[in-house]
C-alpha positions as protocol buffer text, in pm:
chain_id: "A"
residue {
  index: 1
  type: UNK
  ca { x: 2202 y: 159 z: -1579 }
}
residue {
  index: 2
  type: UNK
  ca { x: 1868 y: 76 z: -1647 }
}
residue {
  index: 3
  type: UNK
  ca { x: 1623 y: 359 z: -1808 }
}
residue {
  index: 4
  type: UNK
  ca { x: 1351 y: 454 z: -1561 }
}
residue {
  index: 5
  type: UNK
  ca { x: 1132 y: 669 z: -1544 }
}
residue {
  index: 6
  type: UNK
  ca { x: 1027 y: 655 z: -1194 }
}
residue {
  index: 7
  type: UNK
  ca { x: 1264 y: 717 z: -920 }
}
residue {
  index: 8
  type: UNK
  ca { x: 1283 y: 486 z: -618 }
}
residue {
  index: 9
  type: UNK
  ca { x: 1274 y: 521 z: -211 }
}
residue {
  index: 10
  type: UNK
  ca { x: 1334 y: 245 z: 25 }
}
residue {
  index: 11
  type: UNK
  ca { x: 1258 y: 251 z: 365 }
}
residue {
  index: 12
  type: UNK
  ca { x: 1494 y: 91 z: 602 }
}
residue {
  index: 13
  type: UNK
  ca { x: 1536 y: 64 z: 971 }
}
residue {
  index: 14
  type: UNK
  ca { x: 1977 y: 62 z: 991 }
}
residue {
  index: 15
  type: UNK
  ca { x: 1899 y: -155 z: 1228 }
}
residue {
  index: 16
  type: UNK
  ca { x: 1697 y: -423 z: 1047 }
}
residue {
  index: 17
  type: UNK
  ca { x: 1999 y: -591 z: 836 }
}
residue {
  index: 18
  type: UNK
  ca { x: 1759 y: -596 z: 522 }
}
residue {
  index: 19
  type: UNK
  ca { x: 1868 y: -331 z: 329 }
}
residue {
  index: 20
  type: UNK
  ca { x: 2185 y: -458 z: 173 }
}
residue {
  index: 21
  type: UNK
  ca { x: 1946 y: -755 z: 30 }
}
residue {
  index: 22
  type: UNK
  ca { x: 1720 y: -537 z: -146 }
}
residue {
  index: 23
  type: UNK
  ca { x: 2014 y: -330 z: -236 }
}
residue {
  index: 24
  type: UNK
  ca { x: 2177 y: -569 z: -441 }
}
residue {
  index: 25
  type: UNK
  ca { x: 1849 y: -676 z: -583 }
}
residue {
  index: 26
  type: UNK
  ca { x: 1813 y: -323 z: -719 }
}
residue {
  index: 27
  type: UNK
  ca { x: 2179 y: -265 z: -843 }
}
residue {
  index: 28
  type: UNK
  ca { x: 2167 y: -590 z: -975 }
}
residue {
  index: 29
  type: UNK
  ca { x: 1896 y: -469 z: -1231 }
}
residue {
  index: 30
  type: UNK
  ca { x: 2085 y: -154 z: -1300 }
}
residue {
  index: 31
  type: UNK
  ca { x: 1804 y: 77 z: -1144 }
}
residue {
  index: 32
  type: UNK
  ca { x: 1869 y: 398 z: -941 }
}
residue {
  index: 33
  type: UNK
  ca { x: 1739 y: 352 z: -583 }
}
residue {
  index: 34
  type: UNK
  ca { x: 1748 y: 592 z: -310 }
}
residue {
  index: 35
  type: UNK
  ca { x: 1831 y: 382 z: 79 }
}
residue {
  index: 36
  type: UNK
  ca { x: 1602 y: 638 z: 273 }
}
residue {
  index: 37
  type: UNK
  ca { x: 1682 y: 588 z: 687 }
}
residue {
  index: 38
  type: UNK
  ca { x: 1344 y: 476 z: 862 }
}
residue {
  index: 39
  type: UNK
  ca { x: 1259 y: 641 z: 1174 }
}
residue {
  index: 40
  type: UNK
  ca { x: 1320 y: 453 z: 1479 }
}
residue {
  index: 41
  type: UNK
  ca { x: 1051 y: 421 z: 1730 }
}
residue {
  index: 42
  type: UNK
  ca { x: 1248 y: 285 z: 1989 }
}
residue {
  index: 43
  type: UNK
  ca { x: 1443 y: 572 z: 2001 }
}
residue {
  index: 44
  type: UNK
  ca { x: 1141 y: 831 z: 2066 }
}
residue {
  index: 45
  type: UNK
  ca { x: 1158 y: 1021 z: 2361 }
}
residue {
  index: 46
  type: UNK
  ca { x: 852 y: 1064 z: 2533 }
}
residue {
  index: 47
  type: UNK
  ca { x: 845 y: 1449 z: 2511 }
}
residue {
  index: 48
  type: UNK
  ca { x: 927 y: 1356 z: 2094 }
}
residue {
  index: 49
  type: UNK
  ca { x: 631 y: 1118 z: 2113 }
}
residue {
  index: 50
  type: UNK
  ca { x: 403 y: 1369 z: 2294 }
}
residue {
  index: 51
  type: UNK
  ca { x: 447 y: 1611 z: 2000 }
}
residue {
  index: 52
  type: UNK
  ca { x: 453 y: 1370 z: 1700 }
}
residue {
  index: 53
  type: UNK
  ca { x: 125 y: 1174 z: 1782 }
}
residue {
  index: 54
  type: UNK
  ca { x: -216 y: 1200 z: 1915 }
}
residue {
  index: 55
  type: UNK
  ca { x: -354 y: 940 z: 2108 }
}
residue {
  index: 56
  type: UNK
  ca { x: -718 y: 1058 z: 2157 }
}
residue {
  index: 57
  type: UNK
  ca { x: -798 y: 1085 z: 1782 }
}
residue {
  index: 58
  type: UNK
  ca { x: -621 y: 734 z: 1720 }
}
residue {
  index: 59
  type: UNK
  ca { x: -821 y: 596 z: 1991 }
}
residue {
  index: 60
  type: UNK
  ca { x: -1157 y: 726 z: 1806 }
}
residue {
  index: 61
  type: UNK
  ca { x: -1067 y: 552 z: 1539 }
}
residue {
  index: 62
  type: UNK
  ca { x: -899 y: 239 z: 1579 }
}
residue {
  index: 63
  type: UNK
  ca { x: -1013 y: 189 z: 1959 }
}
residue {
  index: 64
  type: UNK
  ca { x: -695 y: 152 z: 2062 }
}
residue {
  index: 65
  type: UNK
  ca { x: -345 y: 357 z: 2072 }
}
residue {
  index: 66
  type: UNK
  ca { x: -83 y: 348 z: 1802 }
}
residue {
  index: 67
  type: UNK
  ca { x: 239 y: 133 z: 1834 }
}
residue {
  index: 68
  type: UNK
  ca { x: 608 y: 266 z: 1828 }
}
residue {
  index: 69
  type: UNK
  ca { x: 644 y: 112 z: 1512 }
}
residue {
  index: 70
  type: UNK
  ca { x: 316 y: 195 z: 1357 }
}
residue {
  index: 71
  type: UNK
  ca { x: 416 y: 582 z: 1434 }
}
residue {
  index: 72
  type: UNK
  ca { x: 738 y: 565 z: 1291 }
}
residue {
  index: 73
  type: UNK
  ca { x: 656 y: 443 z: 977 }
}
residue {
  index: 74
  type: UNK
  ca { x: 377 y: 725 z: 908 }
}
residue {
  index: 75
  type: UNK
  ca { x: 666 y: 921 z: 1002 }
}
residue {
  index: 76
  type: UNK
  ca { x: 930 y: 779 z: 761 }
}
residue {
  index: 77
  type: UNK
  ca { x: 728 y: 759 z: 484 }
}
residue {
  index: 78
  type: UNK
  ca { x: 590 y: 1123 z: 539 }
}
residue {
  index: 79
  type: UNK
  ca { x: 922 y: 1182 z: 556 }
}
residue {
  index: 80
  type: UNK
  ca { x: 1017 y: 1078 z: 180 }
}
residue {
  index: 81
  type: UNK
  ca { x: 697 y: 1236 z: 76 }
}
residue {
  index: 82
  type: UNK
  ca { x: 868 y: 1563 z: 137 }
}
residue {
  index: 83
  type: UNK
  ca { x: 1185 y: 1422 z: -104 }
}
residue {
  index: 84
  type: UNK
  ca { x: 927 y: 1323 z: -382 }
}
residue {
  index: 85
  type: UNK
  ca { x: 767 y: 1678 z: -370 }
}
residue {
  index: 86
  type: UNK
  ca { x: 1083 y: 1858 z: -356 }
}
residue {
  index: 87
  type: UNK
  ca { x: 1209 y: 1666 z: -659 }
}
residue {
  index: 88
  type: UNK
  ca { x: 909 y: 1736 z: -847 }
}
residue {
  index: 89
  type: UNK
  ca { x: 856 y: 1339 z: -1004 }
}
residue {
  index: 90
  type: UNK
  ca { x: 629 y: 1082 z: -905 }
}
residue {
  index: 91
  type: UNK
  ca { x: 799 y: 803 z: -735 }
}
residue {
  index: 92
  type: UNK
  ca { x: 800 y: 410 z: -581 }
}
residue {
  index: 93
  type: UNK
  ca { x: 808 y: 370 z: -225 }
}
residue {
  index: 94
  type: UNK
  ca { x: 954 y: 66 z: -96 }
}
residue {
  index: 95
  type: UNK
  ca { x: 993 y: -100 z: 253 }
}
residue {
  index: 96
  type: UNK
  ca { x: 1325 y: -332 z: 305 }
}
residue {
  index: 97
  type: UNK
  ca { x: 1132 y: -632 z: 291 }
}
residue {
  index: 98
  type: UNK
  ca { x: 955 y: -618 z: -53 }
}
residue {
  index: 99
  type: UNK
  ca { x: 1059 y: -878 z: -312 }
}
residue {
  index: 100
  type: UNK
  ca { x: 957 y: -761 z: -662 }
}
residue {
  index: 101
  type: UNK
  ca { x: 839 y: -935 z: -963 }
}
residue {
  index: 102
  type: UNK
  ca { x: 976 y: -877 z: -1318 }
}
residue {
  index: 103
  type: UNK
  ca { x: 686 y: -701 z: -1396 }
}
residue {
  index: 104
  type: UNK
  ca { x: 811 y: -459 z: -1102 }
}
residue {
  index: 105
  type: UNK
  ca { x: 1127 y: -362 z: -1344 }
}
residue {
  index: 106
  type: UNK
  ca { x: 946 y: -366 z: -1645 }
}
residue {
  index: 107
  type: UNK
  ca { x: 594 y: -232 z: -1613 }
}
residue {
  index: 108
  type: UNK
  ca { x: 624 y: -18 z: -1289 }
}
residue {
  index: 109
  type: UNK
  ca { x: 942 y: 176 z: -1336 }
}
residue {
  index: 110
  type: UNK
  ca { x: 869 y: 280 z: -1675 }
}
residue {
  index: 111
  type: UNK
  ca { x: 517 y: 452 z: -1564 }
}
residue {
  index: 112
  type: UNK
  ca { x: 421 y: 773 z: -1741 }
}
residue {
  index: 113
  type: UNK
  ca { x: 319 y: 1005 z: -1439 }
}
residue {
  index: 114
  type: UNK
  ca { x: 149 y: 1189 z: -1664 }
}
residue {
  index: 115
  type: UNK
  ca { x: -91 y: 922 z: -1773 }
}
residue {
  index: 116
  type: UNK
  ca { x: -104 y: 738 z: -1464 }
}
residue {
  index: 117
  type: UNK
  ca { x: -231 y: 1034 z: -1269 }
}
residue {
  index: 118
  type: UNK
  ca { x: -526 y: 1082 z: -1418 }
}
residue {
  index: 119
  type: UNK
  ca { x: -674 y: 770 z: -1258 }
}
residue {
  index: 120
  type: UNK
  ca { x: -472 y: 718 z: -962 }
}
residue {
  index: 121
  type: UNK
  ca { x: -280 y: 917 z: -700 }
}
residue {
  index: 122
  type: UNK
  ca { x: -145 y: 612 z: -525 }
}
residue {
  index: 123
  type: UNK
  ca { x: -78 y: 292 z: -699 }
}
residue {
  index: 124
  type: UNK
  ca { x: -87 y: 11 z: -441 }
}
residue {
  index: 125
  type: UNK
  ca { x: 160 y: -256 z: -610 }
}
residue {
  index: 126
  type: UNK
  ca { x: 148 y: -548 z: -392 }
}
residue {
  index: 127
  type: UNK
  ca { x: -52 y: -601 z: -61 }
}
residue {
  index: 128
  type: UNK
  ca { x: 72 y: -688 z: 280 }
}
residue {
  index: 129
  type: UNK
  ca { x: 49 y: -1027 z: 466 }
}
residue {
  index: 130
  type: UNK
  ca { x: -25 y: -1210 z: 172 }
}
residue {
  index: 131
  type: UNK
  ca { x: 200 y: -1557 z: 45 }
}
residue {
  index: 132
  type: UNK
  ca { x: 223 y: -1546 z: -357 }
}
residue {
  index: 133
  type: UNK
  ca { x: 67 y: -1915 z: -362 }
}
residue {
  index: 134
  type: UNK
  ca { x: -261 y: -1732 z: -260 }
}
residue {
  index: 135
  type: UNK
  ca { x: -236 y: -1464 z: -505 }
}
residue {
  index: 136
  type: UNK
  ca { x: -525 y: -1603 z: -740 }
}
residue {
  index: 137
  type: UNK
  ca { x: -737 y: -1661 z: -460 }
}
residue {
  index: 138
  type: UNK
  ca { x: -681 y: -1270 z: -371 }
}
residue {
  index: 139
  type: UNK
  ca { x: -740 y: -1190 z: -726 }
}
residue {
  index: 140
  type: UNK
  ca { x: -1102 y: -1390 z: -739 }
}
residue {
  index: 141
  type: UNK
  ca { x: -1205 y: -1269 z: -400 }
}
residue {
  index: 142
  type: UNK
  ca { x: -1144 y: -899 z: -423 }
}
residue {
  index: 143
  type: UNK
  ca { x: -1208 y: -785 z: -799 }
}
residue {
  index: 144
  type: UNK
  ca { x: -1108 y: -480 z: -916 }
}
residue {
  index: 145
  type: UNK
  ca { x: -1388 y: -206 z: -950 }
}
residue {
  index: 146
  type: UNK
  ca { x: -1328 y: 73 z: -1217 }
}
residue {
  index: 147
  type: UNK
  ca { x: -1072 y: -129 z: -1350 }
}
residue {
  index: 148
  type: UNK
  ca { x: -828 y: 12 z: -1648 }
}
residue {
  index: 149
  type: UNK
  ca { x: -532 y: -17 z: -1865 }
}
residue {
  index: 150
  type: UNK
  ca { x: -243 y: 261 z: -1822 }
}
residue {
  index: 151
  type: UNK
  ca { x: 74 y: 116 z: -2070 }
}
residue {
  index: 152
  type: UNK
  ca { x: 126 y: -207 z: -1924 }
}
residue {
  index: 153
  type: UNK
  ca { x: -18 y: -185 z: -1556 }
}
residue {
  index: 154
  type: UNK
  ca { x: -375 y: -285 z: -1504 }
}
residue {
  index: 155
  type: UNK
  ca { x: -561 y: -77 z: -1187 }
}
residue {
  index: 156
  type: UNK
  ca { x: -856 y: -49 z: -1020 }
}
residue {
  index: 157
  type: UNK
  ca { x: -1005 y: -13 z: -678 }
}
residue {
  index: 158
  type: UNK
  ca { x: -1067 y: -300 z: -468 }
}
residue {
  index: 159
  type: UNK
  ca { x: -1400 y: -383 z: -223 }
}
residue {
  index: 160
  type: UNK
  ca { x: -1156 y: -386 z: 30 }
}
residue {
  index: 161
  type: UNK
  ca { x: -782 y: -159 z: 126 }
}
residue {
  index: 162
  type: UNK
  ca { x: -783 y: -175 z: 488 }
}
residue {
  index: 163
  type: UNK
  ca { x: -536 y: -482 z: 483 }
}
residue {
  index: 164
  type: UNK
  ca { x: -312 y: -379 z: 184 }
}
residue {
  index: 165
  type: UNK
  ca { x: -8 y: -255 z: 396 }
}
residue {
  index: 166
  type: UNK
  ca { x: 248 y: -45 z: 241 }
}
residue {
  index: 167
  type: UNK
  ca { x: 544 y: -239 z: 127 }
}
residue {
  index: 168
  type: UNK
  ca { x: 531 y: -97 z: -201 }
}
residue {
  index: 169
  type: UNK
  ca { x: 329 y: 172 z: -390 }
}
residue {
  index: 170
  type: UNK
  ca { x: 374 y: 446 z: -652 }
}
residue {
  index: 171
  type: UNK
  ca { x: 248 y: 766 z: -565 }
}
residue {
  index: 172
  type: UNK
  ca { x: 228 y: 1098 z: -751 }
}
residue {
  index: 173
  type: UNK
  ca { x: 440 y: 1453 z: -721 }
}
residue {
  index: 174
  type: UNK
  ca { x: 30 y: 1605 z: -662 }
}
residue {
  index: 175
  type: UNK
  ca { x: -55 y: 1345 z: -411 }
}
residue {
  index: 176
  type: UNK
  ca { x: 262 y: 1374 z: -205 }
}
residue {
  index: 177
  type: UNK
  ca { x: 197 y: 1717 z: -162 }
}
residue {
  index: 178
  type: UNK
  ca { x: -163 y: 1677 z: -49 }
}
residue {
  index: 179
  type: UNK
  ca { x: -41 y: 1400 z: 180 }
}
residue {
  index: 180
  type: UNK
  ca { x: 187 y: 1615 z: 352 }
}
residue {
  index: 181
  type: UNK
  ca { x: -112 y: 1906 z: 360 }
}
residue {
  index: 182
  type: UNK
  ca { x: -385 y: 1657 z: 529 }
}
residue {
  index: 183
  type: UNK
  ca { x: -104 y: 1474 z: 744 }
}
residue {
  index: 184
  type: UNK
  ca { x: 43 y: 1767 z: 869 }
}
residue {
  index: 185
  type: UNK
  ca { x: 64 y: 1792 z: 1258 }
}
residue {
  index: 186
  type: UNK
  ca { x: 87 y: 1516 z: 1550 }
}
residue {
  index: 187
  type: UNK
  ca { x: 23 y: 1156 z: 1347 }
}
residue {
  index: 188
  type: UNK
  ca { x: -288 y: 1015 z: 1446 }
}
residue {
  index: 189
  type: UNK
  ca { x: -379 y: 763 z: 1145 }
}
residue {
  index: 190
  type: UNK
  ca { x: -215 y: 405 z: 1030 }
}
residue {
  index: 191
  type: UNK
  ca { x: 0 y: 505 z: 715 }
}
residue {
  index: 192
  type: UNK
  ca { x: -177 y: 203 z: 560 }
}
residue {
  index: 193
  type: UNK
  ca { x: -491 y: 288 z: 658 }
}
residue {
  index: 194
  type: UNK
  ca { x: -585 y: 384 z: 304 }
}
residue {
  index: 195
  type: UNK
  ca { x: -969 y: 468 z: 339 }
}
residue {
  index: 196
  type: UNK
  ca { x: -851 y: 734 z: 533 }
}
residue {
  index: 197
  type: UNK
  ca { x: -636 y: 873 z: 323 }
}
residue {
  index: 198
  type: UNK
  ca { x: -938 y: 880 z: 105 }
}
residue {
  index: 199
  type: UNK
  ca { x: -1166 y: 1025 z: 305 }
}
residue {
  index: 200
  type: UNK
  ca { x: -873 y: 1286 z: 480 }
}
residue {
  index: 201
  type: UNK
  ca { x: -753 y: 1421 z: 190 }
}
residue {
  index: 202
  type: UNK
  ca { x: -957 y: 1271 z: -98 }
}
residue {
  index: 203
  type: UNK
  ca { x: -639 y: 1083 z: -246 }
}
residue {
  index: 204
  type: UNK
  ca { x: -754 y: 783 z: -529 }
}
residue {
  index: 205
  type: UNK
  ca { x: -628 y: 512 z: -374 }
}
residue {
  index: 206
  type: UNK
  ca { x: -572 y: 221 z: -629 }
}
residue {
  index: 207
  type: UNK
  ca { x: -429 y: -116 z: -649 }
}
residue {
  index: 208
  type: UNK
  ca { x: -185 y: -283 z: -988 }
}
residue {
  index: 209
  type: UNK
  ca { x: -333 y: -635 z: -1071 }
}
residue {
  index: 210
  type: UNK
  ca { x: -132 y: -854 z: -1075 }
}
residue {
  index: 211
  type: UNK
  ca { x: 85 y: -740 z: -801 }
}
residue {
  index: 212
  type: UNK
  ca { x: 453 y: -663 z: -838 }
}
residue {
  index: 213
  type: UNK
  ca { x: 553 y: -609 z: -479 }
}
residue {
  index: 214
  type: UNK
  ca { x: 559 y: -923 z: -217 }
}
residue {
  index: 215
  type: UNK
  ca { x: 628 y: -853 z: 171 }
}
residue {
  index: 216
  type: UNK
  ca { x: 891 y: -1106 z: 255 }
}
residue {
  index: 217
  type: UNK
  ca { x: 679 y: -1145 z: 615 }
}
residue {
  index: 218
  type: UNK
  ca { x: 764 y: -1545 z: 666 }
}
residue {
  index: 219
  type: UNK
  ca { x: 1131 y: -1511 z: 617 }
}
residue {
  index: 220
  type: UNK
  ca { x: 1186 y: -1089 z: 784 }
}
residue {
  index: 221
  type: UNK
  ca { x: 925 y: -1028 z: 1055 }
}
residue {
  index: 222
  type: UNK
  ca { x: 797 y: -680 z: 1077 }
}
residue {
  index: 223
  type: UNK
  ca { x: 863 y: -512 z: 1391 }
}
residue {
  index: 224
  type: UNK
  ca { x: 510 y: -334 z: 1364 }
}
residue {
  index: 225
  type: UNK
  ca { x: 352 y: -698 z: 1334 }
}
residue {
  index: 226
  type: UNK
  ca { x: 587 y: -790 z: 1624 }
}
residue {
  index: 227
  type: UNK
  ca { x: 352 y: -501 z: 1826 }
}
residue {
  index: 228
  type: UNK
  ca { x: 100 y: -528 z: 1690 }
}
residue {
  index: 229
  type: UNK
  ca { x: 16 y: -873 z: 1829 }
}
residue {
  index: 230
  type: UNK
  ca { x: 76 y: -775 z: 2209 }
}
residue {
  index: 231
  type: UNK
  ca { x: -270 y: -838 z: 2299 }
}
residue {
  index: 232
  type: UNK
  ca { x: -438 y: -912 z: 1949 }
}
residue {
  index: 233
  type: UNK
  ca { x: -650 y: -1194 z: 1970 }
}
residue {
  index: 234
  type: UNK
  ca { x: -642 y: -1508 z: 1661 }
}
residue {
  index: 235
  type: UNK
  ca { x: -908 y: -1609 z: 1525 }
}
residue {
  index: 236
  type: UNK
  ca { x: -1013 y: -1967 z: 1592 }
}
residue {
  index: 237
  type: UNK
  ca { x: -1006 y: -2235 z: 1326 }
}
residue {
  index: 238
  type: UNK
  ca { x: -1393 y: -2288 z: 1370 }
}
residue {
  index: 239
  type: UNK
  ca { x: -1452 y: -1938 z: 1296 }
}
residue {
  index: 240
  type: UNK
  ca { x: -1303 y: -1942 z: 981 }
}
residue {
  index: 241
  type: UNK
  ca { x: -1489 y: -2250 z: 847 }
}
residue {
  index: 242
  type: UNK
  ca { x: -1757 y: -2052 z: 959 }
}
residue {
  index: 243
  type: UNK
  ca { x: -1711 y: -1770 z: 793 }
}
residue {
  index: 244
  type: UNK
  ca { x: -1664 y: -1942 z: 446 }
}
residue {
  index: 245
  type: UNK
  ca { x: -2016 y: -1976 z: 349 }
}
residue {
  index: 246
  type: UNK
  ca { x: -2018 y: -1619 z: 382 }
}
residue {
  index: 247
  type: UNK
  ca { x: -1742 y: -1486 z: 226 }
}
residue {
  index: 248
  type: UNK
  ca { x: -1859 y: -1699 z: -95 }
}
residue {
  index: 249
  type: UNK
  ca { x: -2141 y: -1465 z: -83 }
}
residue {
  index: 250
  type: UNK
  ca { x: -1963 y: -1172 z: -22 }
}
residue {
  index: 251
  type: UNK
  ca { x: -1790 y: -1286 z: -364 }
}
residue {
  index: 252
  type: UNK
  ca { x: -2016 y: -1343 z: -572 }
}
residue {
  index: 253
  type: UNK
  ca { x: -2204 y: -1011 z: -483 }
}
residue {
  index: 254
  type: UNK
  ca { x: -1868 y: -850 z: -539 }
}
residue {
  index: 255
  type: UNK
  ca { x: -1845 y: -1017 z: -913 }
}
residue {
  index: 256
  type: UNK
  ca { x: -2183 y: -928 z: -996 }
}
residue {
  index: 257
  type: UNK
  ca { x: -2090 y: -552 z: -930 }
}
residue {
  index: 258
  type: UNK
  ca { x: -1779 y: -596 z: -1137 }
}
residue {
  index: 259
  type: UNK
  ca { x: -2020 y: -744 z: -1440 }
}
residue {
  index: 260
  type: UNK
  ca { x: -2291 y: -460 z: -1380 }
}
residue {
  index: 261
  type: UNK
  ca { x: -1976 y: -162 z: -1443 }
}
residue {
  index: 262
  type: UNK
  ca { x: -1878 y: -337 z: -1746 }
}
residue {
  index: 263
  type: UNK
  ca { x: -2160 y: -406 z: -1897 }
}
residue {
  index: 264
  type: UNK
  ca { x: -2235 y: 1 z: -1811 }
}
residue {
  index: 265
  type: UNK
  ca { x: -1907 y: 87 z: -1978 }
}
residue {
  index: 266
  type: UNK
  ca { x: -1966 y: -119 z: -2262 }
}
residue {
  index: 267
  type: UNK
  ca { x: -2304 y: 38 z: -2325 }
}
residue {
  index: 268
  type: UNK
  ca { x: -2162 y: 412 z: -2289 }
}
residue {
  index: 269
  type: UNK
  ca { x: -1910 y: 326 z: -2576 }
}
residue {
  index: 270
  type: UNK
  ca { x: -2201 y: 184 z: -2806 }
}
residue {
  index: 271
  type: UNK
  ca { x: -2387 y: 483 z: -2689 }
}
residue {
  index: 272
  type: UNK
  ca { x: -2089 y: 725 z: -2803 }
}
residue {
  index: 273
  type: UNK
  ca { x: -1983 y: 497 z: -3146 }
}
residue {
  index: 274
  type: UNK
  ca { x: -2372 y: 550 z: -3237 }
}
residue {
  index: 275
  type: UNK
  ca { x: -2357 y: 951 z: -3181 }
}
């Protein structure tokens, strides 16, 4: 079996008929893996919803109320949280649907905690939504700010989290346990609503360039998508073209803020060499 230093959790509905796949990807590269049982959200009784969520608060701050699904993953992964900080070792987090690069086997798994936590309590290794063939377009659009080198992973925090998802991510023993501290009680946030776990409980929310976690989302629709888009409304066509000009702006701004930190860094090292 494969030496790793980072144990790994994947979240899986029993119903969802995606966990033998990612099963055998796993035992296939002779890596220990821990099949973690998802909570169900169709099965939530109303009296079990009434005292695992709050709608008023979620309604403050998305403007809307919460999904089944969306509740029942904050309460899964919460769930292995507990695991991670009873074991005492950071670990990966994966949902049933994640397909993982090499990089995945040999970069991720072999993270020193140690090292990895002094820049980063969560380590967002792939982002949600997104088709690999668009990955460089990703990569030029939303830049990594603060960017560094821990052994072989490359982080830094992107101008934008809100749309990461959370179908794979390494997180810390430290930042498991202040999870479960600011997420105790009735649920009332996304589980990938990163910012707030930022501004909740003050975690450093990250993301690994390039990614080593894909969400299989053409081929194994997400249930919480499946929700989700009762009532959502699509964007037109025309909007988007629209919206280009824009976003080339937003881009470039986001680039020159990039090239202002490193010329900063750079400057700080001179400054230090020269002392």
């Amino acid at each position: 079996m494969m030496e790793s230093l980072v144990p790994i959790h994947v979240i899986s509905l029993s119903r969802s008929g995606r966990r033998d796949a990612i099963a055998r990807l796993l035992a296939d590269h002779g890596v220990a893996f821990h099949i973690e049982d998802a909570v169900d959200g169709r099965l939530l009784t109303q009296s079990e919803l009434h005292a695992a969520y709050d709608d008023a608060a979620a309604r403050r701050r998305y403007g809307r109320s919460m999904t089944r699904a969306e509740l029942a993953c904050f309460m899964s992964h919460r769930s292995v949280w507990r695991k991670i900080v009873e074991s005492g070792r950071a670990a990966v987090i994966l949902e049933d649907d994640a397909i993982l690069e090499p990089a995945f086997f040999e970069s991720v798994l072999c993270a020193d905690e140690s090292r990895l936590s002094t820049v980063a309590d969560v380590v967002l290794l792939g982002r949600s939504k997104l088709r690999r063939s668009a990955s460089s377009w990703i990569y030029f659009n939303e830049p990594l700010r603060r960017s560094t080198k821990i052994g072989g992973l490359r982080v830094g925090v992107p101008f934008k989290q809100w749309t990461s998802g959370s179908v794979g991510y390494w997180i810390s023993t430290q930042a498991a346990r202040q999870a479960l501290a600011y997420a105790e009680g009735p649920v009332d946030a996304l589980l990938d609503d990163w910012p707030w776990h930022r501004d909740e409980g003050g975690a450093r929310v990250v993301e690994l360039r390039p990614y080593a976690v894909w969400e299989d989302f053409e081929r194994l629709p997400s249930s919480i998508e499946e929700e989700r888009r009762t009532g959502a409304r699509s964007r037109t066509s025309l909007r988007e073209v629209a919206l280009w000009p824009l976003r080339l702006v937003r881009t470039a701004a986001r680039w020159g803020v990039v090239a202002m930190q490193g010329l900063s860094s750079a400057n700080h090292v001179l400054s230090t060499r020269h002392d």
